[in-house]
Amino acid sequence: MSEDDGPEYDIDFRANPGEYEIGRGEQDVFKCEPYKSELLPLWSIKTLDSAEDGAAEIYEKFQEYRDADEFPGMDLARKYLQMGWTRAMRYAKYPGGQKYEDGEERKAQEWYDDEKREIAVVYKQHLDRLRDDGTYRRRRQEWDKE
């Protein structure tokens, strides 16, 4: 996989799991099908209610992928939970979620938006549960070795 692959890979990662690379952070979260189509509609940081529902549903999808031994799905669920946490934190600390203004990094506020902070906590709790999952940890180690 390279940046030349364009906006989406022409790969079904469920049918071809060996093609999946973990990557850094939230890399490829919008590119890996069919998982993107299954997870992105669940993801939201708009309101606390939508975030609570979305994070719980993404965690449920993680459990489904785990039970089916679909490591790419498990890892992409992790990335969506991580993205919920990091994006909500950015909105919690910076007006409009804008970390930079006129090319200069703004000073983070504590807390600019209390609801976004609560949303970040919701995603972080689910993310921590996923990261602590023994099956995920074992499969991730195996995947790193392959």
Coordinates of N, CA and C in Angstrom, one line a residue:
M1 N 0.9 -1.2 0.0 CA 0.0 0.0 0.0 C 0.9 1.2 0.0
S2 N 0.5 2.2 -0.8 CA 1.3 3.4 -0.9 C 0.4 4.6 -1.1
E3 N 0.9 5.8 -1.0 CA 0.1 7.0 -1.2 C -0.4 7.0 -2.6
D4 N 0.2 6.3 -3.6 CA -0.2 6.3 -5.0 C -1.5 5.5 -5.1
D5 N -2.0 4.9 -4.1 CA -3.2 4.1 -4.2 C -4.5 5.0 -4.3
G6 N -4.3 6.3 -4.1 CA -5.5 7.2 -4.2 C -6.3 7.2 -3.0
P7 N -7.5 7.7 -3.1 CA -8.4 7.9 -2.0 C -8.8 6.7 -1.3
E8 N -9.0 5.6 -2.1 CA -9.4 4.3 -1.5 C -8.6 3.2 -2.2
Y9 N -8.3 2.1 -1.4 CA -7.6 1.0 -2.0 C -8.6 0.2 -2.8
D10 N -8.1 -0.4 -3.9 CA -9.0 -1.3 -4.7 C -8.8 -2.7 -4.2
I11 N -9.0 -2.8 -2.9 CA -8.9 -4.1 -2.2 C -10.0 -4.3 -1.2
D12 N -10.6 -5.5 -1.2 CA -11.6 -5.9 -0.2 C -10.7 -6.5 0.9
F13 N -10.6 -5.8 2.0 CA -9.7 -6.3 3.1 C -10.3 -7.5 3.8
R14 N -11.6 -7.7 3.7 CA -12.2 -8.9 4.3 C -11.8 -10.1 3.5
A15 N -11.9 -10.0 2.2 CA -11.5 -11.1 1.4 C -10.0 -11.3 1.3
N16 N -9.2 -10.2 1.5 CA -7.8 -10.2 1.4 C -7.1 -9.6 2.6
P17 N -7.3 -10.2 3.8 CA -6.8 -9.6 5.0 C -5.3 -9.5 5.0
G18 N -4.6 -10.3 4.3 CA -3.1 -10.3 4.3 C -2.6 -9.0 3.7
E19 N -3.4 -8.3 3.0 CA -3.0 -7.0 2.3 C -3.0 -5.8 3.3
Y20 N -3.6 -6.0 4.5 CA -3.8 -5.0 5.5 C -2.5 -4.7 6.2
E21 N -2.1 -3.4 6.3 CA -1.0 -3.0 7.1 C -1.5 -2.1 8.2
I22 N -1.0 -2.2 9.4 CA -1.5 -1.5 10.5 C -1.4 0.0 10.3
G23 N -0.2 0.5 10.0 CA 0.0 1.9 9.7 C 0.0 2.7 11.1
R24 N 0.3 4.0 10.9 CA 0.4 4.9 12.1 C -0.9 5.5 12.4
G25 N -1.2 5.6 13.7 CA -2.4 6.4 14.2 C -3.6 6.0 13.5
E26 N -4.3 6.9 12.9 CA -5.6 6.7 12.3 C -5.4 6.6 10.7
Q27 N -4.2 6.3 10.3 CA -3.9 6.2 8.9 C -4.8 5.2 8.2
D28 N -5.4 5.5 7.1 CA -6.2 4.6 6.2 C -7.6 4.3 6.8
V29 N -8.0 5.0 7.8 CA -9.3 4.8 8.4 C -10.5 5.1 7.4
F30 N -10.2 5.9 6.4 CA -11.2 6.3 5.4 C -11.0 5.5 4.1
K31 N -10.1 4.6 4.1 CA -9.7 3.9 2.8 C -10.0 2.4 2.8
C32 N -10.1 1.8 3.9 CA -10.1 0.3 3.9 C -11.5 -0.2 3.9
E33 N -11.9 -0.8 2.8 CA -13.3 -1.4 2.7 C -13.2 -2.9 2.9
P34 N -14.2 -3.5 3.4 CA -15.6 -3.0 3.6 C -15.8 -2.3 5.0
Y35 N -14.7 -2.2 5.8 CA -14.8 -1.8 7.1 C -15.2 -0.3 7.2
K36 N -14.7 0.5 6.3 CA -15.0 1.9 6.3 C -16.5 2.1 6.2
S37 N -17.1 1.3 5.3 CA -18.6 1.5 5.1 C -19.4 0.9 6.3
E38 N -18.8 0.1 7.1 CA -19.5 -0.5 8.2 C -19.3 0.4 9.5
L39 N -18.1 1.0 9.6 CA -17.8 1.8 10.8 C -18.1 3.3 10.7
L40 N -17.8 3.9 9.6 CA -17.9 5.3 9.5 C -19.4 5.8 9.8
P41 N -20.4 5.1 9.3 CA -21.8 5.6 9.6 C -22.1 5.6 11.1
L42 N -21.3 4.8 11.9 CA -21.6 4.7 13.4 C -20.9 5.9 14.1
W43 N -19.8 6.4 13.6 CA -18.9 7.3 14.2 C -19.5 8.7 14.3
S44 N -19.5 9.4 15.4 CA -20.0 10.7 15.6 C -19.4 11.4 16.8
I45 N -19.1 12.7 16.7 CA -18.7 13.5 17.8 C -19.6 14.7 17.9
K46 N -20.7 14.7 17.2 CA -21.6 15.9 17.2 C -22.2 16.2 18.5
T47 N -22.8 15.2 19.2 CA -23.4 15.4 20.5 C -23.0 14.2 21.4
L48 N -23.1 14.4 22.7 CA -22.8 13.3 23.6 C -23.6 12.1 23.4
D49 N -24.9 12.3 23.1 CA -25.8 11.1 22.9 C -25.3 10.3 21.7
S50 N -25.0 11.0 20.6 CA -24.6 10.3 19.3 C -23.2 9.7 19.5
A51 N -22.4 10.3 20.3 CA -21.1 9.7 20.6 C -21.2 8.5 21.4
E52 N -22.0 8.5 22.4 CA -22.2 7.3 23.3 C -22.7 6.2 22.5
D53 N -23.7 6.4 21.6 CA -24.3 5.4 20.8 C -23.2 4.9 19.8
G54 N -22.5 5.8 19.1 CA -21.5 5.5 18.1 C -20.4 4.7 18.7
A55 N -19.8 5.1 19.8 CA -18.7 4.4 20.4 C -19.1 3.0 20.8
A56 N -20.3 2.9 21.4 CA -20.7 1.5 21.8 C -21.0 0.6 20.6
E57 N -21.5 1.2 19.5 CA -21.7 0.4 18.3 C -20.4 0.0 17.6
I58 N -19.5 0.9 17.6 CA -18.1 0.6 17.1 C -17.5 -0.5 17.9
Y59 N -17.6 -0.4 19.2 CA -17.1 -1.5 20.1 C -17.8 -2.8 19.8
E60 N -19.1 -2.8 19.6 CA -19.8 -4.0 19.2 C -19.3 -4.6 17.9
K61 N -19.0 -3.7 16.9 CA -18.5 -4.2 15.7 C -17.1 -4.8 15.9
F62 N -16.3 -4.2 16.8 CA -15.0 -4.8 17.1 C -15.2 -6.2 17.6
Q63 N -16.2 -6.4 18.5 CA -16.4 -7.7 19.1 C -16.8 -8.7 18.0
E64 N -17.6 -8.3 17.0 CA -18.0 -9.1 15.9 C -16.8 -9.5 15.1
Y65 N -15.9 -8.5 14.8 CA -14.7 -8.8 14.0 C -13.8 -9.8 14.8
R66 N -13.7 -9.5 16.1 CA -12.9 -10.4 16.9 C -13.4 -11.8 16.9
D67 N -14.7 -12.0 17.1 CA -15.3 -13.3 17.0 C -15.1 -14.0 15.7
A68 N -15.1 -13.2 14.6 CA -14.8 -13.8 13.3 C -13.4 -13.9 12.9
D69 N -12.5 -13.5 13.9 CA -11.0 -13.5 13.7 C -10.6 -12.6 12.4
E70 N -11.3 -11.4 12.3 CA -10.9 -10.5 11.3 C -10.1 -9.4 11.9
F71 N -8.8 -9.6 11.9 CA -7.9 -8.6 12.5 C -8.0 -7.2 11.8
P72 N -8.1 -7.1 10.5 CA -8.2 -5.8 9.9 C -9.4 -5.0 10.5
G73 N -10.5 -5.7 10.6 CA -11.7 -5.1 11.2 C -11.5 -4.7 12.6
M74 N -10.9 -5.5 13.4 CA -10.6 -5.2 14.8 C -9.7 -3.9 14.9
D75 N -8.7 -3.9 14.1 CA -7.8 -2.8 14.1 C -8.4 -1.5 13.6
L76 N -9.2 -1.6 12.6 CA -9.9 -0.4 12.1 C -11.0 0.1 13.1
A77 N -11.6 -0.8 13.8 CA -12.5 -0.4 14.9 C -11.7 0.4 15.9
R78 N -10.5 -0.1 16.2 CA -9.6 0.7 17.2 C -9.3 2.1 16.6
K79 N -9.1 2.2 15.3 CA -8.7 3.5 14.7 C -9.9 4.4 14.8
Y80 N -11.1 3.9 14.6 CA -12.3 4.8 14.7 C -12.5 5.3 16.1
L81 N -12.3 4.4 17.1 CA -12.4 4.8 18.5 C -11.3 5.8 18.8
Q82 N -10.1 5.6 18.3 CA -9.0 6.5 18.5 C -9.3 7.9 17.9
M83 N -9.9 7.8 16.7 CA -10.2 9.1 16.0 C -11.3 9.9 16.8
G84 N -12.3 9.1 17.3 CA -13.3 9.8 18.1 C -12.7 10.5 19.3
W85 N -11.7 9.9 20.0 CA -11.1 10.4 21.1 C -10.2 11.6 20.7
T86 N -9.4 11.5 19.7 CA -8.5 12.6 19.4 C -9.2 13.8 18.8
R87 N -10.2 13.5 17.9 CA -10.9 14.7 17.3 C -11.7 15.4 18.4
A88 N -12.4 14.7 19.2 CA -13.2 15.3 20.3 C -12.3 16.1 21.2
M89 N -11.1 15.6 21.5 CA -10.2 16.3 22.4 C -9.7 17.6 21.7
R90 N -9.5 17.6 20.4 CA -9.1 18.8 19.7 C -10.2 19.9 19.8
Y91 N -11.5 19.4 19.6 CA -12.6 20.4 19.8 C -12.7 20.8 21.2
A92 N -12.4 20.0 22.2 CA -12.5 20.3 23.6 C -11.5 21.4 24.0
K93 N -10.3 21.4 23.3 CA -9.3 22.3 23.7 C -9.1 23.5 22.8
Y94 N -9.7 23.5 21.6 CA -9.5 24.6 20.6 C -10.8 25.0 20.1
P95 N -11.1 26.3 20.1 CA -12.3 26.9 19.5 C -12.5 26.4 18.0
G96 N -13.6 25.8 17.7 CA -13.8 25.3 16.4 C -13.0 24.1 16.0
G97 N -12.2 23.5 16.9 CA -11.3 22.4 16.7 C -10.1 22.8 15.9
Q98 N -9.9 24.1 15.8 CA -8.8 24.7 15.0 C -7.5 24.8 15.8
K99 N -6.5 23.9 15.6 CA -5.3 23.9 16.4 C -4.4 25.1 15.9
Y100 N -4.5 25.5 14.7 CA -3.7 26.5 14.1 C -4.5 27.7 13.6
E101 N -3.9 28.9 13.8 CA -4.6 30.1 13.3 C -3.5 30.9 12.7
D102 N -3.7 31.3 11.4 CA -2.8 32.1 10.6 C -1.4 31.4 10.6
G103 N -1.4 30.1 10.6 CA -0.1 29.3 10.5 C 0.6 29.1 11.8
E104 N 0.0 29.7 12.9 CA 0.6 29.6 14.2 C -0.2 28.6 15.1
E105 N 0.5 27.8 15.9 CA -0.3 26.9 16.8 C -0.9 27.7 17.9
R106 N -2.2 27.5 18.1 CA -2.9 28.2 19.2 C -2.5 27.5 20.5
K107 N -2.7 28.2 21.6 CA -2.5 27.7 22.9 C -3.8 26.9 23.3
A108 N -3.6 25.6 23.7 CA -4.7 24.8 24.1 C -5.4 25.4 25.3
Q109 N -6.7 25.3 25.3 CA -7.5 25.8 26.5 C -7.9 24.5 27.3
E110 N -8.1 24.7 28.6 CA -8.6 23.6 29.4 C -9.9 24.1 30.1
W111 N -11.0 23.8 29.7 CA -11.5 23.1 28.6 C -12.4 24.2 27.8
Y112 N -12.2 24.2 26.6 CA -13.0 25.2 25.8 C -14.4 24.7 25.6
D113 N -14.6 23.4 25.4 CA -15.9 22.8 25.2 C -16.1 21.6 26.0
D114 N -16.8 21.7 27.1 CA -17.0 20.6 28.1 C -17.7 19.4 27.5
E115 N -18.7 19.6 26.6 CA -19.3 18.5 26.0 C -18.4 17.6 25.1
K116 N -17.5 18.3 24.4 CA -16.5 17.6 23.6 C -15.6 16.8 24.5
R117 N -15.2 17.4 25.6 CA -14.4 16.6 26.6 C -15.1 15.4 27.0
E118 N -16.4 15.5 27.3 CA -17.1 14.3 27.7 C -17.2 13.2 26.6
I119 N -17.3 13.7 25.4 CA -17.3 12.8 24.2 C -16.0 12.1 24.1
A120 N -14.9 12.9 24.3 CA -13.6 12.3 24.2 C -13.4 11.2 25.2
V121 N -13.9 11.4 26.4 CA -13.9 10.4 27.5 C -14.6 9.1 27.1
V122 N -15.8 9.3 26.5 CA -16.6 8.1 26.1 C -15.8 7.3 25.1
Y123 N -15.2 7.9 24.1 CA -14.4 7.2 23.1 C -13.2 6.6 23.7
K124 N -12.5 7.3 24.6 CA -11.3 6.8 25.3 C -11.6 5.5 26.1
Q125 N -12.7 5.5 26.8 CA -13.1 4.4 27.6 C -13.3 3.1 26.7
H126 N -13.9 3.3 25.6 CA -14.1 2.1 24.7 C -12.8 1.8 24.0
L127 N -12.0 2.7 23.7 CA -10.6 2.5 23.1 C -9.8 1.7 24.1
D128 N -9.8 2.1 25.4 CA -9.0 1.4 26.4 C -9.5 -0.1 26.5
R129 N -10.8 -0.3 26.5 CA -11.3 -1.7 26.6 C -10.8 -2.5 25.4
L130 N -10.9 -1.9 24.2 CA -10.4 -2.6 23.0 C -8.9 -2.9 23.2
R131 N -8.1 -2.0 23.5 CA -6.7 -2.2 23.6 C -6.3 -3.2 24.7
D132 N -7.1 -3.3 25.7 CA -6.9 -4.3 26.8 C -7.4 -5.7 26.5
D133 N -8.1 -5.8 25.4 CA -8.7 -7.1 25.0 C -7.6 -8.1 24.7
G134 N -7.5 -9.2 25.3 CA -6.4 -10.2 25.2 C -6.4 -10.7 23.7
T135 N -7.5 -11.0 23.1 CA -7.5 -11.5 21.7 C -6.9 -10.4 20.8
Y136 N -7.3 -9.2 21.0 CA -6.8 -8.1 20.1 C -5.3 -8.0 20.3
R137 N -4.8 -7.9 21.5 CA -3.4 -7.8 21.8 C -2.6 -8.9 21.2
R138 N -3.1 -10.2 21.4 CA -2.4 -11.3 20.8 C -2.3 -11.2 19.3
R139 N -3.5 -10.9 18.7 CA -3.5 -10.9 17.2 C -2.7 -9.7 16.7
R140 N -2.6 -8.6 17.4 CA -1.8 -7.5 17.0 C -0.3 -7.9 17.0
Q141 N 0.1 -8.6 18.0 CA 1.5 -9.0 18.1 C 1.8 -10.0 17.0
E142 N 0.9 -10.9 16.7 CA 1.1 -11.8 15.6 C 1.1 -11.1 14.2
W143 N 0.3 -10.1 14.1 CA 0.2 -9.3 12.8 C 1.5 -8.6 12.6
D144 N 2.1 -8.0 13.7 CA 3.3 -7.3 13.6 C 4.5 -8.2 13.2
K145 N 4.4 -9.4 13.6 CA 5.5 -10.4 13.3 C 5.4 -10.9 11.8
E146 N 4.2 -10.9 11.3 CA 4.0 -11.4 9.9 C 4.6 -10.5 8.8

